[in-house]
């Protein structure tokens, strides 16, 4: 199969269609003065004195063009060393990238450094409530880092959220800094993952250590890497590191890489500390410190050459130095990484349009990939059915898939269309988030509390189940955008939804809750056992009309799927009771030996695709 790299093409419209909001006006807050800078409205914000900043604190808020007249909610970027905002060309860069349609503009809150910058900008131990102080030749660094970080988390952010129309989920809140300010930005992202889902660190001071006895001691005890090593990953967070090649000439470990770059690479890649051999030369002395890679993050170590969707991006600026001029050159790359309208392209057969962090009023933002069929744009007036699929990162590109194996939806669709076994259709891959269970677990079947013996249900409050909100995103925000941007056949008979495991449950729930929107469902390896099949009993009372809908189910017989057959038989009895006829508007298939994974779903994807998108003859052959 030939795969070609395609770049995302159409921009979101000026109104974005997905960022509609009906927010209340901003509440009264701190005193502010207003000005206009490069198309952004600025407001000056002053805060009361604190123990670490007896002189008080000052910030400047940058509000995107159209903010005063609109009702949209915006992501927020918090910026350490805000006094450098002009030196790094913040306003001009924001205005240029916004005018070009490259980014969805955020609100930016540039925080001027406290007078005791070296004390405030450091690392902290939030759990134990103290700063992590590094002794240096310049004096102690980070003596007030705990207090400053807590002030950002508990005073600044609530004040900004109260005053402005912000989006308040972690994916919509970022923090950026440089030098010591970058060290603290990293600290804020690591210590407060419920607040910050995006972190930018230019020339971060990752050289700070607990032991300065000699170069080896510094290498072994660098504080930021110790923090990563000793704590768990911050799921859903993304990290952007930037460093100039001319920032440093020192090479404390003699590996040929200057320390400025080496410190960042070690924090990212890990395992580079404590690996010297034992005295007899036979075994390593230690296991080394973990980095972000060992914590499960995907890594792109050459973002300057090729942007990807990795969790961690390392951007190396050729000739960059440790100064504001270089940070100004890094800023466009960071803003594009954090706020791009289009996600980096994927490797797929055919054309794929990709959108990054698509905003929603109801759920956290997420990427959306849109595969377009071979004839798209070539036949005037032609409209196409649309298949919405969950777990979008697993569908088209194995480099993005959780297991390294994708469903190969693009290849399967291309093949089936060429064989005349499936209609040409648009496929919309909607990425999941760290809230996958909450978003995919049908809410209405649960009732007021989890039933007794709910089995593998995770210990989360019932009120945290967000599937109704997720479906509102699909139906009220994403589908209108798709129908407005692409030449779709928008009616129920040409709109389908499919997913696997929990994705199967939410697909069935979508058709039950919105039978006027979705006319067909593909429920692959449906995870029925939750609550001993409580979704089955609810669906039996809420099946869509068999005269207008088609439902597909399947399961394997190995690994997790080995437990599914009795539950599916129970669902099948309810299908018959509900008026469905197998082979006509309903299909249930069992695949002997198939496991519960992407490889198995890829291997049998032709079957549900033909059932949903095939002509009657193709659907009949899929039943054989």
Short mmCIF file of C-alpha atoms in Angstrom, two decimals, residues 24-383:
data_model
loop_
_atom_site.label_atom_id
_atom_site.label_comp_id
_atom_site.label_asym_id
_atom_site.label_seq_id
_atom_site.Cartn_x
_atom_site.Cartn_y
_atom_site.Cartn_z
CA UNK A 24 -21.63 35.94 30.66
CA UNK A 25 -19.79 39.29 30.52
CA UNK A 26 -16.54 39.43 32.50
CA UNK A 27 -16.96 40.07 36.17
CA UNK A 28 -15.48 43.07 37.90
CA UNK A 29 -11.96 42.36 39.03
CA UNK A 30 -8.63 44.02 39.58
CA UNK A 31 -8.16 47.60 38.33
CA UNK A 32 -7.16 47.69 34.68
CA UNK A 33 -6.19 50.22 32.04
CA UNK A 34 -6.79 49.47 28.36
CA UNK A 35 -4.73 50.07 25.23
CA UNK A 36 -4.37 48.56 21.76
CA UNK A 37 -1.17 46.85 20.60
CA UNK A 38 -0.75 45.32 17.13
CA UNK A 39 -4.42 44.42 16.87
CA UNK A 40 -4.63 43.03 20.40
CA UNK A 41 -6.29 44.98 23.19
CA UNK A 42 -4.09 45.16 26.28
CA UNK A 43 -5.13 45.63 29.87
CA UNK A 44 -2.78 46.43 32.73
CA UNK A 45 -3.43 44.32 35.83
CA UNK A 46 -2.08 45.02 39.32
CA UNK A 47 -2.07 42.66 42.28
CA UNK A 48 -1.56 43.14 46.00
CA UNK A 49 1.74 42.65 47.76
CA UNK A 50 2.72 39.16 48.84
CA UNK A 51 5.41 37.82 51.13
CA UNK A 52 7.65 36.97 48.17
CA UNK A 53 6.78 40.21 46.32
CA UNK A 54 6.18 43.00 48.89
CA UNK A 55 6.24 45.50 46.03
CA UNK A 56 3.15 43.86 44.52
CA UNK A 57 2.83 42.15 41.15
CA UNK A 58 1.95 43.45 37.71
CA UNK A 59 0.71 41.72 34.57
CA UNK A 60 -0.45 42.73 31.11
CA UNK A 61 -3.34 40.91 29.46
CA UNK A 62 -3.47 40.70 25.66
CA UNK A 63 -7.00 40.19 24.34
CA UNK A 64 -7.44 38.90 20.77
CA UNK A 65 -8.93 40.99 17.97
CA UNK A 66 -12.70 40.98 18.23
CA UNK A 67 -12.68 40.08 21.91
CA UNK A 68 -14.60 43.18 23.12
CA UNK A 69 -17.41 42.61 20.60
CA UNK A 70 -17.64 38.82 20.80
CA UNK A 71 -18.77 36.10 23.13
CA UNK A 72 -16.21 33.38 22.36
CA UNK A 73 -14.11 31.81 25.08
CA UNK A 74 -10.36 31.61 24.61
CA UNK A 75 -7.39 29.56 25.73
CA UNK A 76 -4.95 31.41 27.97
CA UNK A 77 -1.16 31.61 27.81
CA UNK A 78 0.60 32.68 31.01
CA UNK A 79 4.02 34.17 30.42
CA UNK A 80 6.82 34.52 32.98
CA UNK A 81 9.20 37.48 32.56
CA UNK A 82 6.38 39.52 31.08
CA UNK A 83 8.55 42.63 31.25
CA UNK A 84 10.35 41.21 28.18
CA UNK A 85 7.17 41.22 26.10
CA UNK A 86 8.36 43.97 23.76
CA UNK A 87 11.89 42.58 23.51
CA UNK A 88 10.53 39.22 22.30
CA UNK A 89 8.03 40.91 19.93
CA UNK A 90 5.06 39.29 21.63
CA UNK A 91 2.32 41.57 20.28
CA UNK A 92 3.62 41.69 16.72
CA UNK A 93 4.10 37.92 16.57
CA UNK A 94 0.63 37.24 17.92
CA UNK A 95 -0.91 39.70 15.48
CA UNK A 96 0.98 38.32 12.48
CA UNK A 97 0.18 34.65 13.14
CA UNK A 98 -3.45 35.51 13.84
CA UNK A 99 -3.82 37.60 10.67
CA UNK A 100 -2.27 34.80 8.62
CA UNK A 101 -4.80 32.33 10.00
CA UNK A 102 -1.95 30.22 11.37
CA UNK A 103 -3.15 30.22 14.98
CA UNK A 104 -6.34 30.54 16.95
CA UNK A 105 -5.36 33.52 19.09
CA UNK A 106 -5.18 33.02 22.85
CA UNK A 107 -5.53 35.49 25.65
CA UNK A 108 -2.00 36.12 26.90
CA UNK A 109 -1.23 37.16 30.48
CA UNK A 110 2.35 38.45 30.64
CA UNK A 111 3.47 38.50 34.29
CA UNK A 112 6.27 40.91 35.08
CA UNK A 113 9.02 39.26 37.07
CA UNK A 114 8.96 39.75 40.84
CA UNK A 115 11.76 41.97 42.14
CA UNK A 116 13.35 38.85 43.65
CA UNK A 117 13.34 36.98 40.33
CA UNK A 118 15.99 34.48 41.33
CA UNK A 119 13.96 33.58 44.41
CA UNK A 120 10.58 33.21 42.67
CA UNK A 121 11.60 31.41 39.49
CA UNK A 122 12.53 27.91 40.57
CA UNK A 123 11.18 24.47 41.39
CA UNK A 124 8.78 23.45 44.12
CA UNK A 125 7.46 20.37 45.87
CA UNK A 126 3.73 21.01 45.88
CA UNK A 127 2.82 17.85 47.77
CA UNK A 128 5.03 18.77 50.71
CA UNK A 129 4.52 22.50 50.38
CA UNK A 130 8.08 23.74 50.04
CA UNK A 131 10.52 25.16 47.52
CA UNK A 132 13.35 23.09 46.03
CA UNK A 133 16.29 25.42 46.46
CA UNK A 134 19.45 25.18 44.36
CA UNK A 135 22.67 26.67 45.62
CA UNK A 136 24.61 28.42 42.83
CA UNK A 137 27.48 30.86 42.44
CA UNK A 138 24.82 33.53 41.98
CA UNK A 139 23.16 32.66 45.29
CA UNK A 140 20.22 30.40 46.17
CA UNK A 141 17.70 29.91 43.37
CA UNK A 142 14.04 29.17 44.01
CA UNK A 143 13.73 30.16 47.68
CA UNK A 144 10.20 31.46 46.97
CA UNK A 145 9.29 29.10 44.13
CA UNK A 146 6.58 27.36 46.14
CA UNK A 147 4.97 30.66 47.10
CA UNK A 148 5.17 32.07 43.58
CA UNK A 149 3.80 28.89 41.97
CA UNK A 150 0.95 28.79 44.48
CA UNK A 151 0.19 32.46 43.78
CA UNK A 152 -0.11 31.71 40.06
CA UNK A 153 -2.34 28.72 40.75
CA UNK A 154 -4.58 30.11 43.47
CA UNK A 155 -4.64 33.87 42.90
CA UNK A 156 -3.72 34.79 39.35
CA UNK A 157 -5.56 32.07 37.43
CA UNK A 158 -8.86 32.43 39.34
CA UNK A 159 -8.70 36.21 38.89
CA UNK A 160 -8.10 35.92 35.15
CA UNK A 161 -10.84 33.30 34.74
CA UNK A 162 -13.27 35.53 36.64
CA UNK A 163 -12.47 38.63 34.62
CA UNK A 164 -12.15 37.25 31.09
CA UNK A 165 -13.96 34.76 28.87
CA UNK A 166 -11.48 31.92 29.24
CA UNK A 167 -11.59 28.21 28.58
CA UNK A 168 -10.67 26.54 31.83
CA UNK A 169 -9.68 22.98 30.97
CA UNK A 170 -5.95 22.10 31.15
CA UNK A 171 -5.66 21.70 27.38
CA UNK A 172 -6.63 25.35 27.03
CA UNK A 173 -4.16 26.71 29.58
CA UNK A 174 -0.45 27.05 28.80
CA UNK A 175 2.59 28.56 30.52
CA UNK A 176 5.76 29.85 28.87
CA UNK A 177 9.07 31.18 30.12
CA UNK A 178 12.76 31.55 29.31
CA UNK A 179 15.89 30.89 31.33
CA UNK A 180 14.88 30.77 35.03
CA UNK A 181 11.35 31.70 33.96
CA UNK A 182 11.37 28.56 31.80
CA UNK A 183 12.46 26.47 34.76
CA UNK A 184 9.47 27.77 36.70
CA UNK A 185 7.15 27.29 33.70
CA UNK A 186 8.20 23.64 33.62
CA UNK A 187 7.59 23.46 37.37
CA UNK A 188 4.08 24.90 37.00
CA UNK A 189 3.24 22.36 34.31
CA UNK A 190 4.64 19.43 36.29
CA UNK A 191 3.30 20.39 39.72
CA UNK A 192 -0.12 21.66 38.57
CA UNK A 193 -1.23 19.31 35.76
CA UNK A 194 -4.88 20.00 36.52
CA UNK A 195 -4.25 23.62 35.50
CA UNK A 196 -1.64 23.53 32.73
CA UNK A 197 -1.76 21.13 29.79
CA UNK A 198 0.78 22.95 27.60
CA UNK A 199 4.26 24.12 28.64
CA UNK A 200 6.87 26.11 26.73
CA UNK A 201 10.44 26.40 28.03
CA UNK A 202 13.01 28.46 26.11
CA UNK A 203 16.64 27.99 27.24
CA UNK A 204 15.48 26.45 30.55
CA UNK A 205 17.86 26.43 33.51
CA UNK A 206 17.90 22.65 33.84
CA UNK A 207 21.53 22.79 34.99
CA UNK A 208 20.50 23.52 38.59
CA UNK A 209 21.59 20.67 40.84
CA UNK A 210 21.55 19.47 44.42
CA UNK A 211 25.30 18.79 44.51
CA UNK A 212 27.87 21.15 42.99
CA UNK A 213 30.95 19.26 44.19
CA UNK A 214 32.16 18.50 40.67
CA UNK A 215 30.88 18.05 37.14
CA UNK A 216 29.86 14.44 37.76
CA UNK A 217 27.90 15.46 40.85
CA UNK A 218 26.05 18.15 38.91
CA UNK A 219 25.26 15.66 36.16
CA UNK A 220 23.84 13.14 38.66
CA UNK A 221 21.76 15.56 40.74
CA UNK A 222 20.10 17.95 38.28
CA UNK A 223 16.90 18.95 40.02
CA UNK A 224 14.43 19.13 37.13
CA UNK A 225 15.31 15.64 35.93
CA UNK A 226 15.06 14.32 39.48
CA UNK A 227 11.54 15.74 39.61
CA UNK A 228 10.59 13.86 36.44
CA UNK A 229 12.27 10.67 37.64
CA UNK A 230 10.58 10.60 41.04
CA UNK A 231 6.97 11.33 40.06
CA UNK A 232 4.39 9.99 37.62
CA UNK A 233 3.61 11.31 34.15
CA UNK A 234 1.21 14.20 33.68
CA UNK A 235 -1.23 12.53 31.31
CA UNK A 236 -2.49 14.75 28.51
CA UNK A 237 0.27 17.34 28.97
CA UNK A 238 2.45 18.49 26.08
CA UNK A 239 5.91 20.05 26.31
CA UNK A 240 7.84 22.40 24.01
CA UNK A 241 11.54 22.94 24.69
CA UNK A 242 13.68 25.36 22.71
CA UNK A 243 17.43 25.96 22.89
CA UNK A 244 20.00 27.82 20.81
CA UNK A 245 23.10 26.10 19.49
CA UNK A 246 25.33 29.00 20.61
CA UNK A 247 24.05 29.34 24.19
CA UNK A 248 26.83 27.43 25.89
CA UNK A 249 30.36 26.14 25.22
CA UNK A 250 30.66 24.00 28.34
CA UNK A 251 30.42 20.21 28.13
CA UNK A 252 30.56 18.88 31.66
CA UNK A 253 30.14 15.21 30.72
CA UNK A 254 32.45 15.29 27.70
CA UNK A 255 29.95 13.84 25.26
CA UNK A 256 30.47 16.50 22.61
CA UNK A 257 27.12 18.21 23.29
CA UNK A 258 27.07 21.60 24.99
CA UNK A 259 25.43 21.69 28.40
CA UNK A 260 22.46 23.89 27.40
CA UNK A 261 21.31 21.29 24.87
CA UNK A 262 22.52 18.30 26.87
CA UNK A 263 20.46 19.21 29.95
CA UNK A 264 17.26 19.37 27.91
CA UNK A 265 18.01 16.18 26.02
CA UNK A 266 18.72 14.31 29.24
CA UNK A 267 15.44 15.46 30.78
CA UNK A 268 13.64 14.32 27.65
CA UNK A 269 15.45 11.06 26.92
CA UNK A 270 16.51 9.98 30.42
CA UNK A 271 18.79 7.09 31.38
CA UNK A 272 21.90 9.23 30.88
CA UNK A 273 22.86 9.46 34.55
CA UNK A 274 24.52 6.83 36.73
CA UNK A 275 25.29 4.37 33.95
CA UNK A 276 29.03 4.08 34.51
CA UNK A 277 30.25 0.50 34.81
CA UNK A 278 31.07 -1.05 38.17
CA UNK A 279 34.68 -1.38 39.33
CA UNK A 280 35.00 -4.87 37.85
CA UNK A 281 33.71 -3.58 34.51
CA UNK A 282 30.86 -6.08 34.35
CA UNK A 283 27.70 -4.29 35.40
CA UNK A 284 26.20 -0.82 35.46
CA UNK A 285 26.48 1.02 38.75
CA UNK A 286 22.98 2.40 38.56
CA UNK A 287 19.84 2.38 36.49
CA UNK A 288 19.92 6.12 35.75
CA UNK A 289 17.23 8.76 36.00
CA UNK A 290 14.08 8.50 33.94
CA UNK A 291 13.20 11.20 31.47
CA UNK A 292 9.98 12.09 29.73
CA UNK A 293 10.52 9.26 27.27
CA UNK A 294 10.50 6.66 30.08
CA UNK A 295 7.31 8.26 31.41
CA UNK A 296 5.54 7.26 28.20
CA UNK A 297 5.61 10.53 26.28
CA UNK A 298 6.13 10.46 22.52
CA UNK A 299 9.15 12.52 21.48
CA UNK A 300 10.14 14.70 18.53
CA UNK A 301 13.77 15.77 18.94
CA UNK A 302 13.89 17.84 15.73
CA UNK A 303 10.81 20.04 15.70
CA UNK A 304 12.66 22.71 13.71
CA UNK A 305 13.04 20.31 10.78
CA UNK A 306 9.61 18.65 10.97
CA UNK A 307 6.69 19.37 13.26
CA UNK A 308 4.86 16.26 14.45
CA UNK A 309 2.13 15.51 16.96
CA UNK A 310 4.50 14.13 19.57
CA UNK A 311 3.83 14.98 23.22
CA UNK A 312 7.31 16.48 23.54
CA UNK A 313 8.91 18.79 20.97
CA UNK A 314 12.55 19.89 21.03
CA UNK A 315 13.21 22.95 18.87
CA UNK A 316 16.87 23.77 18.26
CA UNK A 317 17.59 27.30 16.99
CA UNK A 318 20.70 27.40 14.85
CA UNK A 319 22.98 30.14 16.17
CA UNK A 320 20.55 31.00 18.95
CA UNK A 321 21.99 32.58 22.07
CA UNK A 322 20.76 33.06 25.63
CA UNK A 323 19.00 36.37 25.04
CA UNK A 324 15.70 38.02 24.14
CA UNK A 325 16.56 38.26 20.45
CA UNK A 326 16.82 34.48 20.21
CA UNK A 327 13.69 33.95 22.28
CA UNK A 328 11.85 36.24 19.87
CA UNK A 329 12.93 33.88 17.06
CA UNK A 330 11.66 30.87 19.03
CA UNK A 331 8.28 32.45 19.82
CA UNK A 332 6.54 31.87 16.44
CA UNK A 333 7.41 28.17 16.55
CA UNK A 334 6.00 27.82 20.06
CA UNK A 335 2.80 29.74 19.34
CA UNK A 336 2.22 27.68 16.21
CA UNK A 337 2.90 24.47 18.14
CA UNK A 338 0.47 25.48 20.89
CA UNK A 339 -2.33 27.23 18.97
CA UNK A 340 -2.19 26.17 15.32
CA UNK A 341 -5.46 25.88 13.45
CA UNK A 342 -4.05 22.90 11.57
CA UNK A 343 -2.35 19.96 13.20
CA UNK A 344 0.88 18.66 11.66
CA UNK A 345 0.12 16.36 8.72
CA UNK A 346 -0.14 12.62 9.04
CA UNK A 347 1.05 9.83 6.76
CA UNK A 348 -1.99 8.40 5.01
CA UNK A 349 -3.32 7.20 1.68
CA UNK A 350 -5.14 10.08 0.03
CA UNK A 351 -5.91 13.54 1.33
CA UNK A 352 -6.35 14.16 5.04
CA UNK A 353 -7.24 17.58 6.47
CA UNK A 354 -6.13 17.93 10.07
CA UNK A 355 -7.27 20.37 12.76
CA UNK A 356 -5.48 20.87 16.05
CA UNK A 357 -7.15 21.31 19.43
CA UNK A 358 -10.61 21.92 18.00
CA UNK A 359 -12.36 23.95 20.71
CA UNK A 360 -15.69 23.11 22.29
CA UNK A 361 -18.05 24.64 24.80
CA UNK A 362 -18.77 21.21 26.22
CA UNK A 363 -15.59 19.11 26.36
CA UNK A 364 -11.82 19.62 26.18
CA UNK A 365 -10.33 20.44 22.78
CA UNK A 366 -8.99 17.63 20.64
CA UNK A 367 -7.46 16.96 17.22
CA UNK A 368 -9.72 16.00 14.34
CA UNK A 369 -8.50 14.32 11.12
CA UNK A 370 -10.73 14.29 8.05
CA UNK A 371 -10.08 11.74 5.30
CA UNK A 372 -11.50 12.71 1.92
CA UNK A 373 -12.40 10.10 -0.75
CA UNK A 374 -10.57 9.89 -4.10
CA UNK A 375 -13.07 11.89 -6.14
CA UNK A 376 -13.51 14.67 -3.58
CA UNK A 377 -13.39 18.08 -5.24
CA UNK A 378 -13.31 16.59 -8.73
CA UNK A 379 -17.03 16.08 -9.37
CA UNK A 380 -19.04 19.32 -9.28
CA UNK A 381 -22.06 19.17 -7.01
CA UNK A 382 -21.29 15.73 -5.59
CA UNK A 383 -22.07 15.26 -1.93
#
